[in-house]
Coordinates of C-alpha atoms and ligand atoms in Angstrom, one line a residue:
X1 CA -27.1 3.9 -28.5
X2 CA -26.8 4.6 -24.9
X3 CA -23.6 4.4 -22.9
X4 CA -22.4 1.5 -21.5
X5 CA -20.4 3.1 -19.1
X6 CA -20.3 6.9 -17.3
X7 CA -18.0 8.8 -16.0
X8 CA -17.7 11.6 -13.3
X9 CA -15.0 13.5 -12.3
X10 CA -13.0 14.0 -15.6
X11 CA -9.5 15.4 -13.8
X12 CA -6.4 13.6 -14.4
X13 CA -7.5 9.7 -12.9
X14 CA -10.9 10.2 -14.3
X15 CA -10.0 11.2 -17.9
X16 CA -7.8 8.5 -18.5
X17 CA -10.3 5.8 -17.2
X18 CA -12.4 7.1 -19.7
X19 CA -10.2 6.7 -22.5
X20 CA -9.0 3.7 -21.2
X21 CA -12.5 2.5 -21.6
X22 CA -13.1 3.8 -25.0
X23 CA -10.0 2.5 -26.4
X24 CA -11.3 -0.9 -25.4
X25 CA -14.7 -0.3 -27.4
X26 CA -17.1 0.9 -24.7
X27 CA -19.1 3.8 -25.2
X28 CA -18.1 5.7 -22.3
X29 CA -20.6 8.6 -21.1
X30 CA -18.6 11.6 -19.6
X31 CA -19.6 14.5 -17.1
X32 CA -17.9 17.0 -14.9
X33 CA -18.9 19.6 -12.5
X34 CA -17.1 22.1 -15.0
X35 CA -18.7 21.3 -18.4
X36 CA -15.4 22.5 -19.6
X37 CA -13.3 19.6 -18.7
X38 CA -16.3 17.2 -20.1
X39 CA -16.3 19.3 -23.8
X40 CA -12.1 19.2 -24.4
X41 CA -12.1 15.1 -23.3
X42 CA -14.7 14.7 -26.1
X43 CA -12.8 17.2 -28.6
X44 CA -9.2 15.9 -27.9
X45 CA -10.2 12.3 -27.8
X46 CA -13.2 11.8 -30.0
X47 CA -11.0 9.7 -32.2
X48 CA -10.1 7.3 -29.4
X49 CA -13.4 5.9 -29.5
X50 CA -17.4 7.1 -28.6
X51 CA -17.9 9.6 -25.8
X52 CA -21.3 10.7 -25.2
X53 CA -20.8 14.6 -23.4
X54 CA -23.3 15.3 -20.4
X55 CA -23.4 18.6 -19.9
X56 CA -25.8 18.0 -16.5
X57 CA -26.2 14.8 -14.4
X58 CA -29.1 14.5 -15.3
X59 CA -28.4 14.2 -18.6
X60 CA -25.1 11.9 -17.9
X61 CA -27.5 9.6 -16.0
X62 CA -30.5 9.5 -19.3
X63 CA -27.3 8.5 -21.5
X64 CA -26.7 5.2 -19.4
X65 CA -28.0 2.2 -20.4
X66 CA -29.5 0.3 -17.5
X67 CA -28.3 -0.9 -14.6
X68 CA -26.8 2.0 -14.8
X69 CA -22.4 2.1 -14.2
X70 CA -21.0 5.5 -12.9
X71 CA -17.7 5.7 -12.0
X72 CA -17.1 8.3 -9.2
X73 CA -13.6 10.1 -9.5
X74 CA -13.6 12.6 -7.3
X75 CA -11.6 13.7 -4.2
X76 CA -12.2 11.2 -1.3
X77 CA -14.4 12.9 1.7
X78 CA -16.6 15.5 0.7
X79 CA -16.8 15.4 -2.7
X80 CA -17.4 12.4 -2.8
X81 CA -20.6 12.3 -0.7
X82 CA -21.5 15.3 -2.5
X83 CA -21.5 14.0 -6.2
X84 CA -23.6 10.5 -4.4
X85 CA -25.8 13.1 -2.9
X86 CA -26.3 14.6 -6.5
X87 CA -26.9 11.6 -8.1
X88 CA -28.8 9.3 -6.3
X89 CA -32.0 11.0 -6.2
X90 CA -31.9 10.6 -10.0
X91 CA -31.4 6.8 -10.1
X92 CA -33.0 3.8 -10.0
X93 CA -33.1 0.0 -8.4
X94 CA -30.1 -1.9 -9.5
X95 CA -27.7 1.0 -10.6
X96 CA -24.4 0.8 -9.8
X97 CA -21.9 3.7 -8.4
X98 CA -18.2 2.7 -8.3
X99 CA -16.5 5.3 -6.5
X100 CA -13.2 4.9 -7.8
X101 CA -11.2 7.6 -5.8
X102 CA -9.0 6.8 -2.5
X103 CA -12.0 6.8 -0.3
X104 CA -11.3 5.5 2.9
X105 CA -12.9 2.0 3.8
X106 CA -14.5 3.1 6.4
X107 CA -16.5 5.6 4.4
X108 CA -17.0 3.1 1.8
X109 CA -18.6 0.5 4.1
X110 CA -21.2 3.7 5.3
X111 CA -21.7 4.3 1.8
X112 CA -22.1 1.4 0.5
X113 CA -24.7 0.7 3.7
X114 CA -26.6 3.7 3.1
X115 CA -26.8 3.1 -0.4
X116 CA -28.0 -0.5 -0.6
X117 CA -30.8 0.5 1.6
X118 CA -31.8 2.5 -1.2
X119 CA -31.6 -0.3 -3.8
X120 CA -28.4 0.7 -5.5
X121 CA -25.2 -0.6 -5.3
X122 CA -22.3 0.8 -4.7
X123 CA -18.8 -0.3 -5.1
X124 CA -15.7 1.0 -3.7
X125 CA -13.2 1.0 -5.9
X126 CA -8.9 1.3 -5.7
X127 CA -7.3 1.6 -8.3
X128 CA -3.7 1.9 -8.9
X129 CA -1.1 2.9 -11.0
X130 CA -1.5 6.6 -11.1
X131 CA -2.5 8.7 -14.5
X132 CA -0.4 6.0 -16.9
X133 CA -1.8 3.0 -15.2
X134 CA -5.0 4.9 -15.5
X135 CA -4.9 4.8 -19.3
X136 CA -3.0 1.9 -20.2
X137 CA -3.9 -0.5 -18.0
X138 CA -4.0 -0.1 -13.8
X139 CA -4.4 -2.6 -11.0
X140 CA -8.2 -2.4 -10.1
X141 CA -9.5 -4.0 -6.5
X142 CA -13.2 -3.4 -6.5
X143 CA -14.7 -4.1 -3.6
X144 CA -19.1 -4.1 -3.3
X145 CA -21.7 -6.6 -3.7
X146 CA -21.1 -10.0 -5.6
X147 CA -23.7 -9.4 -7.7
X148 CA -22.6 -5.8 -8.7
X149 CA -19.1 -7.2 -9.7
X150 CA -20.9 -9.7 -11.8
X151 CA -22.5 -6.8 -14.1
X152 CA -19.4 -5.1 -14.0
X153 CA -16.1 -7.2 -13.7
X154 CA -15.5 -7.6 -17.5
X155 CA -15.7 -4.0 -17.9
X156 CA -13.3 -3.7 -15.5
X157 CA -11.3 -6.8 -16.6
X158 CA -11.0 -5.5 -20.1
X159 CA -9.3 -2.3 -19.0
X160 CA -7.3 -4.0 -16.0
X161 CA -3.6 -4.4 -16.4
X162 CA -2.4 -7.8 -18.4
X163 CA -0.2 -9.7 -16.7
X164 CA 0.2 -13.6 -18.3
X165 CA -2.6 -12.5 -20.0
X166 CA -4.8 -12.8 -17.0
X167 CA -6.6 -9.6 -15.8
X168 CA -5.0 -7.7 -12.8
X169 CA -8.7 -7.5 -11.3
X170 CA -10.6 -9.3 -9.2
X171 CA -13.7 -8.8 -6.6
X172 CA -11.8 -8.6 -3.5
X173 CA -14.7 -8.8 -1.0
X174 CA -17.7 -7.1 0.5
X175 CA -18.1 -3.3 1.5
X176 CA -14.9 -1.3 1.4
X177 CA -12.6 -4.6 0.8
X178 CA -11.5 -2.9 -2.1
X179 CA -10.5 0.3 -0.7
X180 CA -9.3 -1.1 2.5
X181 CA -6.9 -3.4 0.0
X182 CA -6.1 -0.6 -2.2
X183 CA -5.1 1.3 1.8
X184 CA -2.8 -1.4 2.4
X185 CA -1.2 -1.5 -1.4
X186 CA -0.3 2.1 -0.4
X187 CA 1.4 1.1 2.7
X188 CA 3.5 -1.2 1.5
X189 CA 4.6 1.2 -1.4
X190 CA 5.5 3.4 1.1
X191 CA 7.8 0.9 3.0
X192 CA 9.3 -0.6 0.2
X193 CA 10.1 2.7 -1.2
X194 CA 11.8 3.7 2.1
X195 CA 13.3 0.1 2.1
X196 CA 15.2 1.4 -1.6
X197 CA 15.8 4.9 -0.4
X198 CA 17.6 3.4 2.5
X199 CA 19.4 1.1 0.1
X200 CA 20.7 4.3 -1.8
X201 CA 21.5 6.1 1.1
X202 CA 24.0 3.2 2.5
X203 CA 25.3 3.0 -0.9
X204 CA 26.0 6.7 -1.0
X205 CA 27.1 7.4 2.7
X206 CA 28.9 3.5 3.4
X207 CA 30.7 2.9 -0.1
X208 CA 30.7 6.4 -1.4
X209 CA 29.5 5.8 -4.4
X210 CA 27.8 8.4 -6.5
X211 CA 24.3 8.8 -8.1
X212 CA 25.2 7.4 -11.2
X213 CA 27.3 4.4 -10.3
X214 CA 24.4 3.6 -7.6
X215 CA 21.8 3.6 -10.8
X216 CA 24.2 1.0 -12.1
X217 CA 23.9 -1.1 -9.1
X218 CA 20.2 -0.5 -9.0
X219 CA 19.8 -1.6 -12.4
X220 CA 21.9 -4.8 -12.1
X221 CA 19.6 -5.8 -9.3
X222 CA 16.7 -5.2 -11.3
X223 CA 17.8 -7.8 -13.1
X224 CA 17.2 -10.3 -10.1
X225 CA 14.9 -11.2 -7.7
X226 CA 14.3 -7.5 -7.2
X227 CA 12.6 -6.8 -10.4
X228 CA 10.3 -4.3 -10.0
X229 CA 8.9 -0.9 -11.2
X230 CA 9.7 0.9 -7.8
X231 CA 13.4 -0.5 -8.6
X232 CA 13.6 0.6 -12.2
X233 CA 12.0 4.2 -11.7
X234 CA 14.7 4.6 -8.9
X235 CA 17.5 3.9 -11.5
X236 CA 15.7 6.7 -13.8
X237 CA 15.8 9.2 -11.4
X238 CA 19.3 8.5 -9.7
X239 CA 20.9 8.8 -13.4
X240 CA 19.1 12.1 -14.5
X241 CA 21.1 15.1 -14.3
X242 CA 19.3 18.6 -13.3
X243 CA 19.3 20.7 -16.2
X244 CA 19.3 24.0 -14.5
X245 CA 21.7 23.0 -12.7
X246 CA 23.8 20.3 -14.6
X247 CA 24.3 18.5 -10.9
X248 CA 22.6 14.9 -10.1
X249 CA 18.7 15.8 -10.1
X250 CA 18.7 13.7 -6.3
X251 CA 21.3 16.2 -5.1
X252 CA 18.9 19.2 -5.9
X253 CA 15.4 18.2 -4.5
X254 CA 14.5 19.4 -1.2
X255 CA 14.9 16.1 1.0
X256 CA 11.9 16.2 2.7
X257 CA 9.3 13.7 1.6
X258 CA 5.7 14.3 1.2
X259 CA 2.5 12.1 1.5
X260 CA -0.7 12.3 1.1
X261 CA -2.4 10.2 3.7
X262 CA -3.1 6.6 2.9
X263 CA 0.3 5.4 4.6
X264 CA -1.0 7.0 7.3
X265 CA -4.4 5.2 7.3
X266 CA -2.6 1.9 7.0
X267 CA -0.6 2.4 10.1
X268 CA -3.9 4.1 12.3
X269 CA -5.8 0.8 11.0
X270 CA -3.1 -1.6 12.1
X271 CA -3.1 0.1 15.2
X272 CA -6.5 -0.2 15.4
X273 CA -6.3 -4.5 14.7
X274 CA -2.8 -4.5 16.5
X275 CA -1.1 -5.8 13.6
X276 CA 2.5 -5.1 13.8
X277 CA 3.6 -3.5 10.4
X278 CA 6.7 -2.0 11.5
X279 CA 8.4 -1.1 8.0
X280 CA 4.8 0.5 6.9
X281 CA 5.1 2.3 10.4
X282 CA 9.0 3.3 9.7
X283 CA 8.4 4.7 6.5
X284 CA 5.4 6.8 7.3
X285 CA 7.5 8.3 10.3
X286 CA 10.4 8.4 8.2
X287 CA 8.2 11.0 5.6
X288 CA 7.5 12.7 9.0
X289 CA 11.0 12.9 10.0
X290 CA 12.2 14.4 6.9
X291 CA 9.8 16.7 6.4
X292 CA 10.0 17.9 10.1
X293 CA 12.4 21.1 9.2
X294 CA 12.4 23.1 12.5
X295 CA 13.2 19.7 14.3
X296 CA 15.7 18.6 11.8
X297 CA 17.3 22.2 12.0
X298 CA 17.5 22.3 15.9
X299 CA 19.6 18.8 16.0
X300 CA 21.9 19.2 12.9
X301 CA 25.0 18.8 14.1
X302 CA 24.7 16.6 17.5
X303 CA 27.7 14.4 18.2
X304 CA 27.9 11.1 15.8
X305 CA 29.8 9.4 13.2
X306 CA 29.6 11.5 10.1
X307 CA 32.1 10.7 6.9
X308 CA 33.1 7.6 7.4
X309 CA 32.7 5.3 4.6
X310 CA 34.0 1.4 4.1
X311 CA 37.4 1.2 2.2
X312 CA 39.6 -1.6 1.6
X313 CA 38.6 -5.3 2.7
X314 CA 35.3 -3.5 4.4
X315 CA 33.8 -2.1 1.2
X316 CA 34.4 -5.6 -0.5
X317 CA 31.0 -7.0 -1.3
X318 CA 28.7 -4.5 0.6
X319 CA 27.1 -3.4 -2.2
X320 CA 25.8 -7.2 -2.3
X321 CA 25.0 -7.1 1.4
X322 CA 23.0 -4.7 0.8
X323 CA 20.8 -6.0 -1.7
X324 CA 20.3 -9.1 0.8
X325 CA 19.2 -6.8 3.1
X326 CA 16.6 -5.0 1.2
X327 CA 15.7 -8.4 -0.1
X328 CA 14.4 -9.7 3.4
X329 CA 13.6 -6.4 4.9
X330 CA 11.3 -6.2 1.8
X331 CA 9.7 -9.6 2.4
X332 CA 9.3 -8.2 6.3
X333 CA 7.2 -5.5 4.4
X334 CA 5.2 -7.9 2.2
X335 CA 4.5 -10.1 5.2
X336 CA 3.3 -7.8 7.7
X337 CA 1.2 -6.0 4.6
X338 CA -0.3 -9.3 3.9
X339 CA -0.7 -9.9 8.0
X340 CA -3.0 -6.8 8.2
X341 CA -5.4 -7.8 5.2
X342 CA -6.1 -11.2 7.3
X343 CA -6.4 -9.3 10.1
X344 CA -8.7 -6.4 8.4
X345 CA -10.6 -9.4 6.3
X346 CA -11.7 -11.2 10.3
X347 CA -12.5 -7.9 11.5
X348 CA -14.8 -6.7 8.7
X349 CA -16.1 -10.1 7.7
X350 CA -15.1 -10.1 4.3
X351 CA -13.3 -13.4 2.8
X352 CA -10.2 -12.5 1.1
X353 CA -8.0 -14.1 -1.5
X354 CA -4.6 -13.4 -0.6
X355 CA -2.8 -15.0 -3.4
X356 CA -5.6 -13.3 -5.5
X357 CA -4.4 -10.0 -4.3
X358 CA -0.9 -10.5 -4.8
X359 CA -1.5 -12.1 -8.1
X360 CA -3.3 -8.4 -9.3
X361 CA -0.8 -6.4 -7.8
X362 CA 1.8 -7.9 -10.7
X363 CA 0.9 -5.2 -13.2
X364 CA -0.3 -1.6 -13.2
X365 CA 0.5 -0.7 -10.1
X366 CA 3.3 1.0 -8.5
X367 CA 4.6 -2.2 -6.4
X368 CA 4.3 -4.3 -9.6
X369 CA 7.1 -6.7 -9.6
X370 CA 8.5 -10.3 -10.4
X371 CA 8.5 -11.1 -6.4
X372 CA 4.4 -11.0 -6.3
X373 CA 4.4 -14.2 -7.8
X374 CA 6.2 -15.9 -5.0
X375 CA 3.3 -14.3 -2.7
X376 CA 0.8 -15.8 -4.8
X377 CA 2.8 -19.5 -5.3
X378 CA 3.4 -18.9 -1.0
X379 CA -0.6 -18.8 -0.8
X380 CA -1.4 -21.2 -3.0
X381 CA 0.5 -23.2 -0.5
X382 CA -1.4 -22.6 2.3
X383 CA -4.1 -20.3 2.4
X384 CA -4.0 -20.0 5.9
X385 CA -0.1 -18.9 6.1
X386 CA 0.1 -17.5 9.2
X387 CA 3.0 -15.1 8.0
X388 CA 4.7 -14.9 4.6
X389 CA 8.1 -15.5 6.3
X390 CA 7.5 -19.1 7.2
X391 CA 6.7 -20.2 3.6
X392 CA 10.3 -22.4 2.4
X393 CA 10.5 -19.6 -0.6
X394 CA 10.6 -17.0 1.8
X395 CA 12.3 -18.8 4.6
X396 CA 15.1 -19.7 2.9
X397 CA 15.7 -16.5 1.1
X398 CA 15.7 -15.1 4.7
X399 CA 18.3 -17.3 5.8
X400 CA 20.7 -17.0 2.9
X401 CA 20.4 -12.9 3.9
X402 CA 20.7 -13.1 7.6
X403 CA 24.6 -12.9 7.9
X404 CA 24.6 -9.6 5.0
X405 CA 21.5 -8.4 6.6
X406 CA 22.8 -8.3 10.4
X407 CA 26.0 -6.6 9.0
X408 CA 24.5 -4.1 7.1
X409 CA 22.1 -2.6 9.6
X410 CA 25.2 -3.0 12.0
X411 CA 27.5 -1.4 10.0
X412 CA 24.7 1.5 9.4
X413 CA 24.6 1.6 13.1
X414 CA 28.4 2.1 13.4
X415 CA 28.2 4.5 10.1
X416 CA 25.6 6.8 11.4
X417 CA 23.1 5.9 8.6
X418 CA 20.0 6.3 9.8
X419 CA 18.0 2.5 8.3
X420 CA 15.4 2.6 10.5
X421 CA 12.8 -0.1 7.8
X422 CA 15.9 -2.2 7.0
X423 CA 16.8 -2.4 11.4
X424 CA 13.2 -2.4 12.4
X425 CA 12.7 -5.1 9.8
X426 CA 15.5 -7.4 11.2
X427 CA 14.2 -6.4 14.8
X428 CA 10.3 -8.1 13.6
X429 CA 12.3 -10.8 11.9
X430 CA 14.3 -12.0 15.7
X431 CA 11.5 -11.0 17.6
X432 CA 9.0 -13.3 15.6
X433 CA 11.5 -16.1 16.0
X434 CA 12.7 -15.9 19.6
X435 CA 11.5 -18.7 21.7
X436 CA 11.5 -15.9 24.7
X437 CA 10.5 -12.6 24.9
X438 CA 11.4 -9.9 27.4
X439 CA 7.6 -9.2 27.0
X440 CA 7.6 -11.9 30.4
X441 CA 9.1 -8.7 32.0
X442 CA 7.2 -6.1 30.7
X443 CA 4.1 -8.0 32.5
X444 CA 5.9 -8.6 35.9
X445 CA 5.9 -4.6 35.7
X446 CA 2.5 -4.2 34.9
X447 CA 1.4 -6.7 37.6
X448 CA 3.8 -4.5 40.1
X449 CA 2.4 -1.5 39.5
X450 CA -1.0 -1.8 38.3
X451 CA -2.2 -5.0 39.8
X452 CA -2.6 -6.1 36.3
X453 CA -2.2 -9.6 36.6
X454 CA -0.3 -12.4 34.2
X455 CA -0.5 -16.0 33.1
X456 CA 2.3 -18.6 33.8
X457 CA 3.9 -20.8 31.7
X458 CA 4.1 -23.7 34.2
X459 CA 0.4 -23.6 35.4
X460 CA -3.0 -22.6 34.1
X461 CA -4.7 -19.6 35.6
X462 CA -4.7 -15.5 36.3
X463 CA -2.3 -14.5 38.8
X464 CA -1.4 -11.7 40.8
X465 CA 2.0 -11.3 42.8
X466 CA 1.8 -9.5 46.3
X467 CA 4.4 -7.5 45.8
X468 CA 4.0 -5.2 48.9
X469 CA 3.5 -8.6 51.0
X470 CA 5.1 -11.8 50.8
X471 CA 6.1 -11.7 47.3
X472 CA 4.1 -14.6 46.9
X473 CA 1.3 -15.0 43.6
X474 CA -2.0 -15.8 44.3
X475 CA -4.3 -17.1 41.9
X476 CA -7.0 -14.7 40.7
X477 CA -10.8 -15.7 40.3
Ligands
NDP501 P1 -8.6 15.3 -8.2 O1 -8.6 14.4 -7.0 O2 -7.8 16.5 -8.3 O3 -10.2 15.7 -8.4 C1 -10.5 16.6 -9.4 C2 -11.9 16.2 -10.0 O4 -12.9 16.1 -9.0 C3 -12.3 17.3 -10.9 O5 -13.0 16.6 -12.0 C4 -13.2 18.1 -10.1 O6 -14.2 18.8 -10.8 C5 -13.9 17.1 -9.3 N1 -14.5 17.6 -8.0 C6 -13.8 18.1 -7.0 N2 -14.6 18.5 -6.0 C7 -15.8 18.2 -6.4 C8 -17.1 18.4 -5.9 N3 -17.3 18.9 -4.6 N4 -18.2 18.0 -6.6 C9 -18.0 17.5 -7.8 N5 -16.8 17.3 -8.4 C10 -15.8 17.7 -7.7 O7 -8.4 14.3 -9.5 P2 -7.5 13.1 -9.8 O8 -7.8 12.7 -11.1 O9 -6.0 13.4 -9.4 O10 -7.9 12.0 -8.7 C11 -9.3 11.5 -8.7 C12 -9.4 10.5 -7.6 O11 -8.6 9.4 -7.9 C13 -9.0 11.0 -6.2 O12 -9.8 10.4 -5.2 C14 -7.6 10.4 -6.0 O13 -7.2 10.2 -4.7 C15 -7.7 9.1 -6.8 N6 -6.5 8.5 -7.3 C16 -5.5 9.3 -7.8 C17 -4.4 8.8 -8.3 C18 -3.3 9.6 -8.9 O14 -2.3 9.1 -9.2 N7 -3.6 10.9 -9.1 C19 -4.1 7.3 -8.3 C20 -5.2 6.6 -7.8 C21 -6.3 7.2 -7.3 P3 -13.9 20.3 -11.4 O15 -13.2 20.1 -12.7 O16 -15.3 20.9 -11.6 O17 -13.1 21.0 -10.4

């Protein structure tokens, strides 16, 4: 029988899709560059279900059934277009690729351009959950053709993440929809990681608390409104001890974080669409920061608090403040996340299900967690929400957290903790709400210097101040 299913690119990701796949039943074709990696998936894992090796593409493509289905996983860039370059010529009308690595959408809507001028369809794929999700279940976000998604989705379905018992999959929209979704998933893991480091740090630094009685307060609040995976991995690593070293394993690791890139492509994009996602932004530049060694070494020790920490009435319920304040800043996060799909969604023409999204981002994926269904409920709402944080849910969770928030990033402030998501968050929050801005300013400036010109709030029209002159504005035409 020939194979439902193929496989390319048989590293970590790729391998356990392919399992995934066979555990569910499929016969799953497998090829590599390196045959090698293709010959130990089949010996280790033959008894998972039915692989059918390809030692060449040409044979991995003869063992598909048609329309063909080849999942790409591959490095985005390069590789990528190199492995499409070596298979195409040996396909036919109708075949599908699925590049399931984290290409960027802009790629994936050349691609997928290129490709269905050719007859084949190609779908860009994110996927999400790293090499566990991978194999047990991960958050899938294909993007591509309708019609490709219809030959494909209960593929993908089947080895999609439960949640409810309804598949964390869905088409998300045409071209590089998926990937540019997938782009913005990462974002947001990478504020509302920031969002908890900051959280540990104040808990550390304001209260003095060490790593294993701030695990205890992590893991009480994953019993809330806070459930989530980032949450409970963070208790796991705050309570294991080093063994080398016997001290807390957070007190050994070099504190300067690393990233790949896909944070950074969410922020250049919402440049790009001027969508403000401040705590994405924060947390990119926070990696930056940290990571920035000479810099950090040439300012260690400039004049500032340092020591401090809350006793006596002033430590009394902070630890609860605090958890307010990660609450909202988190649903700041969301909110702008969600912001920049609409926006990327009436940019690239694609139509977007934003309750959809948030509904598959409840299982498999690294910002799994209990809160996604209030994004989903928020949407189901209104579809046309023009920001998460005017939904009642959200809205009044945001006001029973306003007096906790405002004295946590204040007393950060005063502490010399640095909390730039949880103050920049609180900064979107009052500047979204203010009835003025000094924005009014910032154009009387512009017009002063440049000639730039502003509109008035007491009469239609462009105008232009003569500053040099009379002072007076004269309507522009
Ligand atoms: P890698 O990104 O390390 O890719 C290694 C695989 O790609 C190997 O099979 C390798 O073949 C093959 N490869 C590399 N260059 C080429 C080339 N020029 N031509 C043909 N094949 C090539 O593997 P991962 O499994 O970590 O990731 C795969 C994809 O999944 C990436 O795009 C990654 O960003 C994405 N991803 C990863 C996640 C993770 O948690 N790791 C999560 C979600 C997505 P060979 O064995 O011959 O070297």
């Amino acid at each position: 029988a020939k194979a439902e299913i193929g496989v390319s690119g048989l590293a970590t990701m790729g391998r356990n899709l392919a399992r995934n796949l066979a555990r569910h039943g499929h016969v799953v074709a497998v090829h590599n560059r390196s045959a090698q990696r293709m010959r130990d998936l089949v010996e280790n894992f033959s008894d998972e279900g039915t692989f059918v090796g390809a030692e060449s593409a040409q044979d991995f493509v003869d063992a598909l059934e048609r329309p063909r289905r080849i999942v790409l996983m591959v490095p985005a860039g390069a590789a990528t277009d190199a492995v499409i370059d070596e298979f195409v010529p040996l396909l036919e009308q109708g075949d599908v690729i699925i590049d399931a690595g984290n290409a960027h959408f802009l790629d994936t809507r050349r691609r997928e351009k290129a490709l269905s001028e050719k007859g084949l369809n190609f779908v860009g794929m994110g996927v999400s959950g790293g090499e566990e999700g991978a194999l047990n279940g991960p958050s899938i976000m294909p993007g591509g053709p309708k019609e490709a998604y219809d030959a494909l989705g209960p593929l993908l379905e089947d080895i999609a993440a439960k949640v409810d018992g309804e598949p964390c999959c869905t088409h998300i929209g045409a071209d590089g929809a998926g990937h540019f979704v997938k782009m913005v998933h990462n974002g947001i893991e990478y504020a509302d990681m920031q969002l908890i480091a900051e959280a540990y740090d104040l808990l550390r630094k304001g209260l003095g608390l060490d790593p294993a009685a701030i695990a205890d307060t992590f893991r009480q609040w994953n019993q809330g409104r806070l459930d989530s995976y980032l949450i409970e991995i963070t208790t796991e690593v705050l309570s294991h001890v080093d063994a080398d070293s016997g001290k807390p394993f957070v007190d050994v690791v070099a504190d300067e974080a690393e990233q790949k890139g896909t944070g950074r492509w969410t922020v250049q994009n919402a440049l790009e669409l001027g969508v403000p996602v401040t705590g994405i932004g924060e947390a990119v530049f926070a990696r930056s920061l940290s990571g920035n060694r000479a810099l950090r070494d040439a300012a260690r020790g400039l004049p500032g608090t340092s020591g401090a920490v809350l006793e006596g009435a002033a430590a009394e319920g902070f630890a609860d403040d605090i958890e307010q304040a990660l609450y909202a800043s988190k649903i700041v996060a969301y909110a702008q996340g969600f912001n920049q799909i609409q926006a990327g969604a009436a940019e690239y023409d694609w139509s977007i299900d934003l309750g959809h999204v948030a509904a598959i981002w409840r299982g498999g994926c690294i910002i799994r967690a209990r809160f996604l269904d209030e994004i989903t409920a928020a949407y189901r709402r209104d579809p046309a929400l023009p920001t998460l944080l005017t939904d009642t849910s959200f809205s009044e969770a945001l006001a029973g957290a306003q007096d906790s928030w405002r004295r946590v990033v204040s007393v950060a402030a005063q502490l010399g903790i640095p909390s730039p998501g949880f103050s920049s968050a609180l900064a979107y929050y009052d500047a979204l709400r203010a009835d003025r801005l000094p924005a009014a300013l910032i154009q009387g400036q512009r017009d002063f210097f440049g000639a730039h010109t502003y509109r008035r709030t007491d009469r239609e029209g462009t105008f232009h101040t003569l500053w040099a002159e009379d002072g007076r504005p004269q309507e522009q035409r």
